[in-house]
mmCIF file of N, CA, C and O in Angstrom:
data_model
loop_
_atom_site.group_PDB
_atom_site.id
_atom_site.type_symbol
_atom_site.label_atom_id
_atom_site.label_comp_id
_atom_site.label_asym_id
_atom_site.label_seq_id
_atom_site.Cartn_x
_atom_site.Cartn_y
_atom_site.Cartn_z
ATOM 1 N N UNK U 1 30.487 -42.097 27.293
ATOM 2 C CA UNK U 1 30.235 -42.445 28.670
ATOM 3 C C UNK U 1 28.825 -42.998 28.832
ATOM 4 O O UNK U 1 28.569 -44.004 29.493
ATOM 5 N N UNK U 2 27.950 -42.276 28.189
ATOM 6 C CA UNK U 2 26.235 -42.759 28.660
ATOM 7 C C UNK U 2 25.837 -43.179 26.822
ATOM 8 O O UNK U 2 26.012 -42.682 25.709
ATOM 9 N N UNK U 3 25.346 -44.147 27.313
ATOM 10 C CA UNK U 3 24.661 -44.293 25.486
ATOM 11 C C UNK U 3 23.335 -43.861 25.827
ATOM 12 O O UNK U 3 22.475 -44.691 26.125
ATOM 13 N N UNK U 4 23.039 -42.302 25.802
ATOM 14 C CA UNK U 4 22.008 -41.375 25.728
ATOM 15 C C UNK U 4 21.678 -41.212 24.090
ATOM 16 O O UNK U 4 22.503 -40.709 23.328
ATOM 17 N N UNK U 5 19.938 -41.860 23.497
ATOM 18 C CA UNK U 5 19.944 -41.546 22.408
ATOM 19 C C UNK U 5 19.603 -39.846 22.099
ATOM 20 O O UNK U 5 19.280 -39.028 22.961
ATOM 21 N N UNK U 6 19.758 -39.608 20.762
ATOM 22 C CA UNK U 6 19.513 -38.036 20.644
ATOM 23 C C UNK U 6 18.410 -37.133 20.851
ATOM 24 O O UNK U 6 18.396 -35.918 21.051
ATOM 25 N N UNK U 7 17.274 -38.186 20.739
ATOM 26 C CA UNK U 7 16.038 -37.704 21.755
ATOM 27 C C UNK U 7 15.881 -37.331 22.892
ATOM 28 O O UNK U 7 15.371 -36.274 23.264
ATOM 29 N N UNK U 8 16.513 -38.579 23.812
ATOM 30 C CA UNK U 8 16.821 -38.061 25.035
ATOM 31 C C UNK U 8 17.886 -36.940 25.627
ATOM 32 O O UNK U 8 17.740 -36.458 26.750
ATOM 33 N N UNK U 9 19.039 -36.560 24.688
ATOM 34 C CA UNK U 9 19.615 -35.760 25.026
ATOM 35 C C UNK U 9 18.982 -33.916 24.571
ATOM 36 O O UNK U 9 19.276 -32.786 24.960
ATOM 37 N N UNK U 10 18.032 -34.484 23.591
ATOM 38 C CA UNK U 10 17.235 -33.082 23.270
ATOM 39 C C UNK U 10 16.583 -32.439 24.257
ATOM 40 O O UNK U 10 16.442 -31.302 24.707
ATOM 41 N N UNK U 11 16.030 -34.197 24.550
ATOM 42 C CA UNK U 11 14.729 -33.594 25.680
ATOM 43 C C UNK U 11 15.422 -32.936 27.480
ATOM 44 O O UNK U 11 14.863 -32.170 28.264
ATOM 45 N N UNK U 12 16.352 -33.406 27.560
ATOM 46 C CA UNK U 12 17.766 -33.184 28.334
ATOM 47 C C UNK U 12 18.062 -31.711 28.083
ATOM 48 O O UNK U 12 18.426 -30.945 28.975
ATOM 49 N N UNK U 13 17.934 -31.466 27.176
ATOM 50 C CA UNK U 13 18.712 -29.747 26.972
ATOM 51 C C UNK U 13 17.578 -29.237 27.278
ATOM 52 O O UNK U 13 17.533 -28.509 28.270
ATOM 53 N N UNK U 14 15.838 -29.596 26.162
ATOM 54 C CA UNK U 14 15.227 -28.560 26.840
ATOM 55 C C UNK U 14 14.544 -28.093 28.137
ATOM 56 O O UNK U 14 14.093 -27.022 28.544
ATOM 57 N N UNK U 15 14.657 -29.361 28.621
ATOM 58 C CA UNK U 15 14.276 -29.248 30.305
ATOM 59 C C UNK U 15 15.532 -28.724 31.181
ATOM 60 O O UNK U 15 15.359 -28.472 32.374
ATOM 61 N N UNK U 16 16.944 -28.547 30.503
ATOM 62 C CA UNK U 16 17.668 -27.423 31.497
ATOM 63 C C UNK U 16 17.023 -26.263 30.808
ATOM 64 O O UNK U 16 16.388 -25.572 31.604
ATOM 65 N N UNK U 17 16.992 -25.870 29.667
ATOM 66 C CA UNK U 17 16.663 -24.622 29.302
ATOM 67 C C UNK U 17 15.399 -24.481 29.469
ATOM 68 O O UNK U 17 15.127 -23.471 28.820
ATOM 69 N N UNK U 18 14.430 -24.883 29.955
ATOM 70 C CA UNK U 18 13.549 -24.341 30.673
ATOM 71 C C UNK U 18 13.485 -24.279 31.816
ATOM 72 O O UNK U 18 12.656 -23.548 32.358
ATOM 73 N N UNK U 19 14.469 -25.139 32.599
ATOM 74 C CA UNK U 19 14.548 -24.802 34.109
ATOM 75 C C UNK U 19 15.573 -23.256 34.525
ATOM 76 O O UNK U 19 15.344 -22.488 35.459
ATOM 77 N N UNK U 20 16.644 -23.157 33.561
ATOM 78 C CA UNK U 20 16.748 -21.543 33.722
ATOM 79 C C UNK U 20 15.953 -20.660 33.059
ATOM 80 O O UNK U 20 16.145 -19.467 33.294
ATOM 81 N N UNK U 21 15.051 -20.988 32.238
ATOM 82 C CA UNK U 21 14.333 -19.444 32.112
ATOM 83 C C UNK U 21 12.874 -19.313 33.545
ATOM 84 O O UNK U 21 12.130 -18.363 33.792
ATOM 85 N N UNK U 22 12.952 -20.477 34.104
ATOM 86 C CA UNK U 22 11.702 -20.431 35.371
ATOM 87 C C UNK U 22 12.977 -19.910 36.327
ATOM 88 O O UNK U 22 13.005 -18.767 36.784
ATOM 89 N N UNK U 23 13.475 -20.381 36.442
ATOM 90 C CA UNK U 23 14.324 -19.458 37.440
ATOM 91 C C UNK U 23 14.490 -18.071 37.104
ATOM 92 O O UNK U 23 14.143 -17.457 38.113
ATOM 93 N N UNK U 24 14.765 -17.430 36.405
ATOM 94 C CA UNK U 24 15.414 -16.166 35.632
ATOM 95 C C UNK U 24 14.184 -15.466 36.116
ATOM 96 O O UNK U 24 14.236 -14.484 36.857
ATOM 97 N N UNK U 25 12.516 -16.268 35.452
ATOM 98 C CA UNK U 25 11.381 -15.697 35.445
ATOM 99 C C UNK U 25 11.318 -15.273 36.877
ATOM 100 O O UNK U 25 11.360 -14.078 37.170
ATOM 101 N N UNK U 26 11.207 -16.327 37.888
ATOM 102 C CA UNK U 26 11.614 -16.230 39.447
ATOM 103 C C UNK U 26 11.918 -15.096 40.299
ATOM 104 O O UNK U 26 11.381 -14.495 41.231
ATOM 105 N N UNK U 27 13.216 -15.022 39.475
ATOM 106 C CA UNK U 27 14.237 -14.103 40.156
ATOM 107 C C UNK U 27 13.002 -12.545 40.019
ATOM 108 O O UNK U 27 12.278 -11.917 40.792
ATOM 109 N N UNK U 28 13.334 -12.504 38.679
ATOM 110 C CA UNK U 28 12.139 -11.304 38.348
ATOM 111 C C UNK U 28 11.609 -10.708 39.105
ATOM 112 O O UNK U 28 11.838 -9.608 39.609
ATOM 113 N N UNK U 29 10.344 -11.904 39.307
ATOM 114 C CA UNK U 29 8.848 -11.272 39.989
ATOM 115 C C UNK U 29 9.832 -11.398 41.848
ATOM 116 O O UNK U 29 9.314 -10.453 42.444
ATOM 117 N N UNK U 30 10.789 -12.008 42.779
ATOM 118 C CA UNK U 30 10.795 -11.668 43.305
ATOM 119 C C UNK U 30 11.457 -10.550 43.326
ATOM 120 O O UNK U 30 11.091 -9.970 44.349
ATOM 121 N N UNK U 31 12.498 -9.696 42.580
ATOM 122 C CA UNK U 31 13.021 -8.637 42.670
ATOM 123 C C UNK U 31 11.779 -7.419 42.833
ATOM 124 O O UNK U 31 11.681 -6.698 43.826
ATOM 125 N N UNK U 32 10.808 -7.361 41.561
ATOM 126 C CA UNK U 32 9.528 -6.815 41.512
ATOM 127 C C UNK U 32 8.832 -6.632 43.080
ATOM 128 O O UNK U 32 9.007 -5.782 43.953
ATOM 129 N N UNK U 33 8.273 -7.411 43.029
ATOM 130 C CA UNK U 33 7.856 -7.422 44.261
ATOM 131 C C UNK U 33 8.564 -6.929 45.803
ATOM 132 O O UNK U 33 8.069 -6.222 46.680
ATOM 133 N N UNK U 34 10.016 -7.654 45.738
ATOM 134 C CA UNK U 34 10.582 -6.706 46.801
ATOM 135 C C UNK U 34 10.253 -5.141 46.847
ATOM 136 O O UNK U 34 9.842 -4.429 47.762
ATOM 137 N N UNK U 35 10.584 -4.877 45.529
ATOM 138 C CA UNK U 35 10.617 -3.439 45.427
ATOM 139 C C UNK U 35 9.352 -2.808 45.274
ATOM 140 O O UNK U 35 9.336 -1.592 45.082
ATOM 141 N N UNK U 36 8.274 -3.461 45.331
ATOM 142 C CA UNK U 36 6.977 -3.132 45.425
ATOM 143 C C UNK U 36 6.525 -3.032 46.353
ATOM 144 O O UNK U 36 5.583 -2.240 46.377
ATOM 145 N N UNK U 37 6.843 -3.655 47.510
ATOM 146 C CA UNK U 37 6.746 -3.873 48.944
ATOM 147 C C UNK U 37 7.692 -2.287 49.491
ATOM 148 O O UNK U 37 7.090 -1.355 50.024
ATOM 149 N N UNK U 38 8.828 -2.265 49.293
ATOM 150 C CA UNK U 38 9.500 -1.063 49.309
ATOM 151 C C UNK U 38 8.599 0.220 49.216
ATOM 152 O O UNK U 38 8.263 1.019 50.091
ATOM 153 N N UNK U 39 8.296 0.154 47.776
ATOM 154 C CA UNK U 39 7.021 1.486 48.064
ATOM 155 C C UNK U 39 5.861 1.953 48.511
ATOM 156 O O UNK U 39 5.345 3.062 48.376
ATOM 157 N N UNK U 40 5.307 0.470 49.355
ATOM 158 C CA UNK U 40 4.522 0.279 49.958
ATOM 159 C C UNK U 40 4.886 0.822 51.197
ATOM 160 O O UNK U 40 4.001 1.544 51.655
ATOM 161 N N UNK U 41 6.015 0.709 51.985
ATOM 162 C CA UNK U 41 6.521 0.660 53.390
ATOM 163 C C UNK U 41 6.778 1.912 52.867
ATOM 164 O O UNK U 41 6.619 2.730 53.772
ATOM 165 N N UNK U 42 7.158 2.545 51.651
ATOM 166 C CA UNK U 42 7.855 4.275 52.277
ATOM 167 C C UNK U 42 6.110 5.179 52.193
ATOM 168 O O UNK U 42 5.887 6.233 52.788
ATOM 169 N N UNK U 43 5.124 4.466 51.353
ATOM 170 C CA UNK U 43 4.083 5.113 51.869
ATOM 171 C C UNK U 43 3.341 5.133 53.127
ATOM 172 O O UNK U 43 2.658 6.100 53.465
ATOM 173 N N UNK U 44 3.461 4.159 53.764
ATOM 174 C CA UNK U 44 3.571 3.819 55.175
ATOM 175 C C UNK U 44 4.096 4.966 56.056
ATOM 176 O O UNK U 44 3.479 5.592 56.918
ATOM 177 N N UNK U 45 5.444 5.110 55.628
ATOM 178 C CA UNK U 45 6.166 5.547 56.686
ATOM 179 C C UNK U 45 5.807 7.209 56.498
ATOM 180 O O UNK U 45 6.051 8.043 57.369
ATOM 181 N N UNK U 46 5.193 7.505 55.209
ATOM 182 C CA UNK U 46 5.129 9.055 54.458
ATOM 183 C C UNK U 46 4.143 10.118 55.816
ATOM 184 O O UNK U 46 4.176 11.311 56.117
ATOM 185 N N UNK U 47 3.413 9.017 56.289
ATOM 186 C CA UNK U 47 2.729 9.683 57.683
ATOM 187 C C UNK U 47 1.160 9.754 56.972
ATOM 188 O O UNK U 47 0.954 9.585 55.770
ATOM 189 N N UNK U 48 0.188 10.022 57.927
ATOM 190 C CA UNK U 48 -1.257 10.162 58.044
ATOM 191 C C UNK U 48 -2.002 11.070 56.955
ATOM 192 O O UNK U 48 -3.036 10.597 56.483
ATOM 193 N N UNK U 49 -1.712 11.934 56.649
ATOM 194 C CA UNK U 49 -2.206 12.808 55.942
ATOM 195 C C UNK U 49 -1.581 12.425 53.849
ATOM 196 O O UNK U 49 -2.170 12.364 52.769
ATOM 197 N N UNK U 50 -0.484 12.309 54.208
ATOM 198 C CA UNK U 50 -0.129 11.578 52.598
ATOM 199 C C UNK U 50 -0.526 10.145 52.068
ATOM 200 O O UNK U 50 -0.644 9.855 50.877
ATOM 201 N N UNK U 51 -0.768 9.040 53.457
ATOM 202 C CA UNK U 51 -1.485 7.805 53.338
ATOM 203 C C UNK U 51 -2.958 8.188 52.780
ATOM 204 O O UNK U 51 -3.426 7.684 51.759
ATOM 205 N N UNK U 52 -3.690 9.231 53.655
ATOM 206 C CA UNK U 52 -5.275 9.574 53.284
ATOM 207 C C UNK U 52 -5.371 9.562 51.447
ATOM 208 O O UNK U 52 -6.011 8.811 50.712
ATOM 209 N N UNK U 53 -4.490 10.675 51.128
ATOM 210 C CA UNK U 53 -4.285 10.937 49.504
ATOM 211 C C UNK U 53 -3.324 9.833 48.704
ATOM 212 O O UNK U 53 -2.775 9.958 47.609
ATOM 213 N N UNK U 54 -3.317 9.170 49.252
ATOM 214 C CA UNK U 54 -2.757 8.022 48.533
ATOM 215 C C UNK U 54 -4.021 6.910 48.377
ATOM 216 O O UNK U 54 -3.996 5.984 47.567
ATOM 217 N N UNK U 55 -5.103 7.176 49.290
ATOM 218 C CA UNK U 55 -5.960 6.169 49.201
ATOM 219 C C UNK U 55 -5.968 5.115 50.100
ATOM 220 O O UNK U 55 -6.701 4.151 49.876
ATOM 221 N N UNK U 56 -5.089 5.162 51.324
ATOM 222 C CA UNK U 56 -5.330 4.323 52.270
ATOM 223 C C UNK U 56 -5.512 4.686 53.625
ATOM 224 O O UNK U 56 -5.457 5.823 54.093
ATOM 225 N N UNK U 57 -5.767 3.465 54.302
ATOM 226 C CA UNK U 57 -6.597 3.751 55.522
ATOM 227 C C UNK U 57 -5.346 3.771 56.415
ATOM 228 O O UNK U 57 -4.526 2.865 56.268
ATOM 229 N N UNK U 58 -5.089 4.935 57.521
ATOM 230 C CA UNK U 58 -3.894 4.812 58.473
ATOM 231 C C UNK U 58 -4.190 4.116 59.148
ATOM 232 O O UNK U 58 -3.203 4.152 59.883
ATOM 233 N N UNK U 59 -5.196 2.986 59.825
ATOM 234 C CA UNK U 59 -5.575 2.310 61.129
ATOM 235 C C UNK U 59 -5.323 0.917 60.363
ATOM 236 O O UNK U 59 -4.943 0.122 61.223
ATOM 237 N N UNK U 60 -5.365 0.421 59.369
ATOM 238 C CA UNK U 60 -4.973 -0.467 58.727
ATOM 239 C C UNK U 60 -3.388 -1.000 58.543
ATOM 240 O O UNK U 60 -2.519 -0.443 57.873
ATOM 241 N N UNK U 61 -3.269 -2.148 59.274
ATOM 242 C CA UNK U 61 -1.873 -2.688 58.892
ATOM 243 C C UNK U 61 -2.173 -3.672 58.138
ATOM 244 O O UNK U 61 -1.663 -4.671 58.644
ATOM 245 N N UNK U 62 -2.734 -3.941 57.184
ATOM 246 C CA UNK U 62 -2.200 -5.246 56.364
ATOM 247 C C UNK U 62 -1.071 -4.520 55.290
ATOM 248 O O UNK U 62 -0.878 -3.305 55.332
ATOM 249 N N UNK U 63 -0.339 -5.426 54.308
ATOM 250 C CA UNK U 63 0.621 -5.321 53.599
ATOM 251 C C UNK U 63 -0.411 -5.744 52.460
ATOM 252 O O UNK U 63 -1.092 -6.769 52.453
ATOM 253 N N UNK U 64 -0.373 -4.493 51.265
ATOM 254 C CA UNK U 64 -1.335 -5.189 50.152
ATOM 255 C C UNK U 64 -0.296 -4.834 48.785
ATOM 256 O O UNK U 64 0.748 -4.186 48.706
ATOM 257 N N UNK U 65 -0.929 -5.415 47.999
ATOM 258 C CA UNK U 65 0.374 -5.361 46.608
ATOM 259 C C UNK U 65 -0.747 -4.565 45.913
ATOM 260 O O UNK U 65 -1.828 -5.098 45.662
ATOM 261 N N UNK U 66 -0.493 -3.367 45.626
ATOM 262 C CA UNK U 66 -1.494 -2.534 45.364
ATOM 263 C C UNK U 66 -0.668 -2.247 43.911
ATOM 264 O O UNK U 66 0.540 -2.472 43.839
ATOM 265 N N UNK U 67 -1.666 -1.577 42.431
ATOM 266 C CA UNK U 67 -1.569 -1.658 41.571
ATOM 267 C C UNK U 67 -0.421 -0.773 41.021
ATOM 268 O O UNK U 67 0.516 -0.939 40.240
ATOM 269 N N UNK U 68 -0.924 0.269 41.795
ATOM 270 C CA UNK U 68 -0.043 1.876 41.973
ATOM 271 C C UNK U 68 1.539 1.129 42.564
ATOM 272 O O UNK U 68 2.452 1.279 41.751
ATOM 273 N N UNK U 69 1.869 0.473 43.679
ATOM 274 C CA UNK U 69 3.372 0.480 43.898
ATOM 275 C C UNK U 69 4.115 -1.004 42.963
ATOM 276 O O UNK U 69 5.286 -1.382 42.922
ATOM 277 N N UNK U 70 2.830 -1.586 42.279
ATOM 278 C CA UNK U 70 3.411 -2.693 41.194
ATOM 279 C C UNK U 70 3.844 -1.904 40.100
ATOM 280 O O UNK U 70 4.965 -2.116 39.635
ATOM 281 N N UNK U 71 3.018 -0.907 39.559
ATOM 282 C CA UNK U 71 3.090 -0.277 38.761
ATOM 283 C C UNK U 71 4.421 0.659 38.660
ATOM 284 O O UNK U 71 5.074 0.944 37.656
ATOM 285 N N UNK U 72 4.673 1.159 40.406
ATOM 286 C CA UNK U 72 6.088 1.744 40.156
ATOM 287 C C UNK U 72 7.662 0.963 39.895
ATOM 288 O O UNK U 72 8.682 1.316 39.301
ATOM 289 N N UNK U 73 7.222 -0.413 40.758
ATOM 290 C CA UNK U 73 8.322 -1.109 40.460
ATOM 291 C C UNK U 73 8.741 -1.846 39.359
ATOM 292 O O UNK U 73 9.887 -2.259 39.178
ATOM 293 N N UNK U 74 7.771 -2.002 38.619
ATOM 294 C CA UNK U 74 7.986 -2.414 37.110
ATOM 295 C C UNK U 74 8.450 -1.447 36.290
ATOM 296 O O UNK U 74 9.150 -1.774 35.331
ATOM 297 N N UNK U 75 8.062 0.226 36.589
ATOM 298 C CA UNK U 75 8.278 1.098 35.933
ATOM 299 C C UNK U 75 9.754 1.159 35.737
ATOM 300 O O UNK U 75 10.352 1.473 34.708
ATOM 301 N N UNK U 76 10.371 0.715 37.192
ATOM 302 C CA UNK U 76 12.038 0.662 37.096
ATOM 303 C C UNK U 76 12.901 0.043 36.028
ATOM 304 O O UNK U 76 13.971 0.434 35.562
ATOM 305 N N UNK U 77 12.045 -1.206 35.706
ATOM 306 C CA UNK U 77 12.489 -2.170 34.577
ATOM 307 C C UNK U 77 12.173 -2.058 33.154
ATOM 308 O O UNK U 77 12.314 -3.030 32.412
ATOM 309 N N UNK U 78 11.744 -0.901 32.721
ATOM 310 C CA UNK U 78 11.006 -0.262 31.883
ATOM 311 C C UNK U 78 9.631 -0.868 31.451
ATOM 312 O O UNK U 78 9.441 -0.639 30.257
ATOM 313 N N UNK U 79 8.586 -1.582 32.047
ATOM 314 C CA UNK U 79 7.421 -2.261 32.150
ATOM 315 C C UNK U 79 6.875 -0.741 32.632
ATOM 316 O O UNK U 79 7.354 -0.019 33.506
ATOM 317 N N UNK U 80 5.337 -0.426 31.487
ATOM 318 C CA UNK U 80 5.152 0.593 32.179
ATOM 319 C C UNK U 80 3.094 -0.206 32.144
ATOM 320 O O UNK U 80 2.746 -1.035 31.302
ATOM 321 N N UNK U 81 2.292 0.265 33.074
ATOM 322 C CA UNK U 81 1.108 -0.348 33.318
ATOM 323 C C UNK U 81 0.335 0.506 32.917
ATOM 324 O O UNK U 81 0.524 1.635 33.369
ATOM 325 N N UNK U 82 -0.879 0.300 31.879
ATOM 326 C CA UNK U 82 -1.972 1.670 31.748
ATOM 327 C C UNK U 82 -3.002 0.441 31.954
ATOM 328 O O UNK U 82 -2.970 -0.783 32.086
ATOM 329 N N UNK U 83 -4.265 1.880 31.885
ATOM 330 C CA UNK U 83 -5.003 0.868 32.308
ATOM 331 C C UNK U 83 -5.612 0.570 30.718
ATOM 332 O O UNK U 83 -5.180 1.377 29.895
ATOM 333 N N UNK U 84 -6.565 -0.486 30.163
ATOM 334 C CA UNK U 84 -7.116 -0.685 29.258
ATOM 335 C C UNK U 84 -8.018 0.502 28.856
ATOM 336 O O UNK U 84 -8.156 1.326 29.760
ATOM 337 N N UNK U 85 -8.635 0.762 27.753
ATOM 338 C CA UNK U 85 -8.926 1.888 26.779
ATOM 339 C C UNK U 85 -10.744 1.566 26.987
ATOM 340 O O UNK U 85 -11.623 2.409 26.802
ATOM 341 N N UNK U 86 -10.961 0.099 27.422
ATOM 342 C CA UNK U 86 -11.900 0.664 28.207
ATOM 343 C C UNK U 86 -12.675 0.322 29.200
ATOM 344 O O UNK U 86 -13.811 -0.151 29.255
ATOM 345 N N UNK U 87 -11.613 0.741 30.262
ATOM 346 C CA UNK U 87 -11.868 0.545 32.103
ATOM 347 C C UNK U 87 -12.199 2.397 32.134
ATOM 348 O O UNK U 87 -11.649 3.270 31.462
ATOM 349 N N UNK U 88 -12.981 2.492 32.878
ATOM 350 C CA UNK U 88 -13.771 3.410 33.051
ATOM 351 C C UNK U 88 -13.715 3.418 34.857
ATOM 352 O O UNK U 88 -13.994 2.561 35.695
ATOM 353 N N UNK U 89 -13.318 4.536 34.928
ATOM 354 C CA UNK U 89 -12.222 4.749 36.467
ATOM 355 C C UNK U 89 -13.521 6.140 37.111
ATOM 356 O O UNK U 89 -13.864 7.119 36.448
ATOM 357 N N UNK U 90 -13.955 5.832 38.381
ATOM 358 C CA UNK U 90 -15.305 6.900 38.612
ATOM 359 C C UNK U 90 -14.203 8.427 38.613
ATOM 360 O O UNK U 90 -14.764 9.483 38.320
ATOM 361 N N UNK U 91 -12.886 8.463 38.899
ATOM 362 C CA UNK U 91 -12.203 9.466 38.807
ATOM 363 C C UNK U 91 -12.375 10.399 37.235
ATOM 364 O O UNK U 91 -12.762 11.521 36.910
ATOM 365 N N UNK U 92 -11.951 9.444 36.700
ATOM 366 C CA UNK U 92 -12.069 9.552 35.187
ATOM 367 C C UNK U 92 -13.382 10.360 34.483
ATOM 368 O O UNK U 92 -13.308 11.181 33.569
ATOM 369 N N UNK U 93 -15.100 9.701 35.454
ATOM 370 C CA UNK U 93 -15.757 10.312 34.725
ATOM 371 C C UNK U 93 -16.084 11.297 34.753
ATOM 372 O O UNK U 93 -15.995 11.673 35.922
ATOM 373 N N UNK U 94 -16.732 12.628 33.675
ATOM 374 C CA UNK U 94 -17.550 13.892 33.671
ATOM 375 C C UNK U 94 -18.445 13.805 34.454
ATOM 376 O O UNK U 94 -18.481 12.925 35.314
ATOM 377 N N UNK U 95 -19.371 14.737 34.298
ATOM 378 C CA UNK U 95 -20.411 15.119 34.648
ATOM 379 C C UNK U 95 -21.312 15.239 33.530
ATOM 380 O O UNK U 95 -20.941 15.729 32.463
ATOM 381 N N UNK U 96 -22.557 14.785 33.743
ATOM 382 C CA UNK U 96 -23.200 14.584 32.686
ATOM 383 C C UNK U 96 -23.334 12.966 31.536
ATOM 384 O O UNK U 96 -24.238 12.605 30.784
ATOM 385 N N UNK U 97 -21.734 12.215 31.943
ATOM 386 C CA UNK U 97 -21.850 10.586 31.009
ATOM 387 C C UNK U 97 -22.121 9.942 32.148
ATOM 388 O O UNK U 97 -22.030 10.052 33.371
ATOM 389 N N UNK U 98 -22.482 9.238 31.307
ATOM 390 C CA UNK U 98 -23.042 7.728 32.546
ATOM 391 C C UNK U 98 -22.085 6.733 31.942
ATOM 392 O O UNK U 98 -21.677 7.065 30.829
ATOM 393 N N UNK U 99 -21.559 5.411 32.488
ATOM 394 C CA UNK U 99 -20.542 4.545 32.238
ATOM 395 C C UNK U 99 -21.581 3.551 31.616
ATOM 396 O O UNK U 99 -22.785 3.590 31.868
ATOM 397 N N UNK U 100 -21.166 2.936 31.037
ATOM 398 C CA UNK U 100 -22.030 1.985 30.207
ATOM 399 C C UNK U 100 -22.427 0.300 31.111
ATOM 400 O O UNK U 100 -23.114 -0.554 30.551
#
């Protein structure tokens, strides 16, 4: 039907097969994210005193993609997040070291 040479039909395959793995990729991060947003809104909804210990401000409405509810929704997909070996978290430190 088409006198497509074999170059062009290569280059033809790999630009569908990379247009479904950007989609696939797509789909992903929006599933992720929905569901990141999800645990965002049930900390929201958890009330004043569990927002405080979660680390956020109750007078605050913005919507933030915070590390902690990325971290849970990836966890679903078996993606699990640490932090690097050496990020140095003020939670983290003793008494007595100083952070470098």
């Amino acid at each position: 039907l088409y006198n497509i040479s074999a170059d062009d039909r290569e280059c033809n395959e790999d630009m569908r097969l990379a247009q479904v793995v950007s989609l696939a990729a797509q789909r992903f991060l929006a599933t992720v994210l929905n569901d990141a947003m999800q645990y965002h809104k049930m900390k929201r909804a958890a009330g004043v005193k569990a927002m405080k210990e979660a680390g956020l401000d109750p007078k605050d409405k913005r919507r933030l993609l915070r590390t902690d509810d990325l971290a849970q929704a990836l966890q679903e997909y078996g993606v699990t997040l640490r932090n690097p070996p050496y990020y140095v978290d003020a939670k983290d430190q003793t008494a007595g070291t100083r952070p470098l």
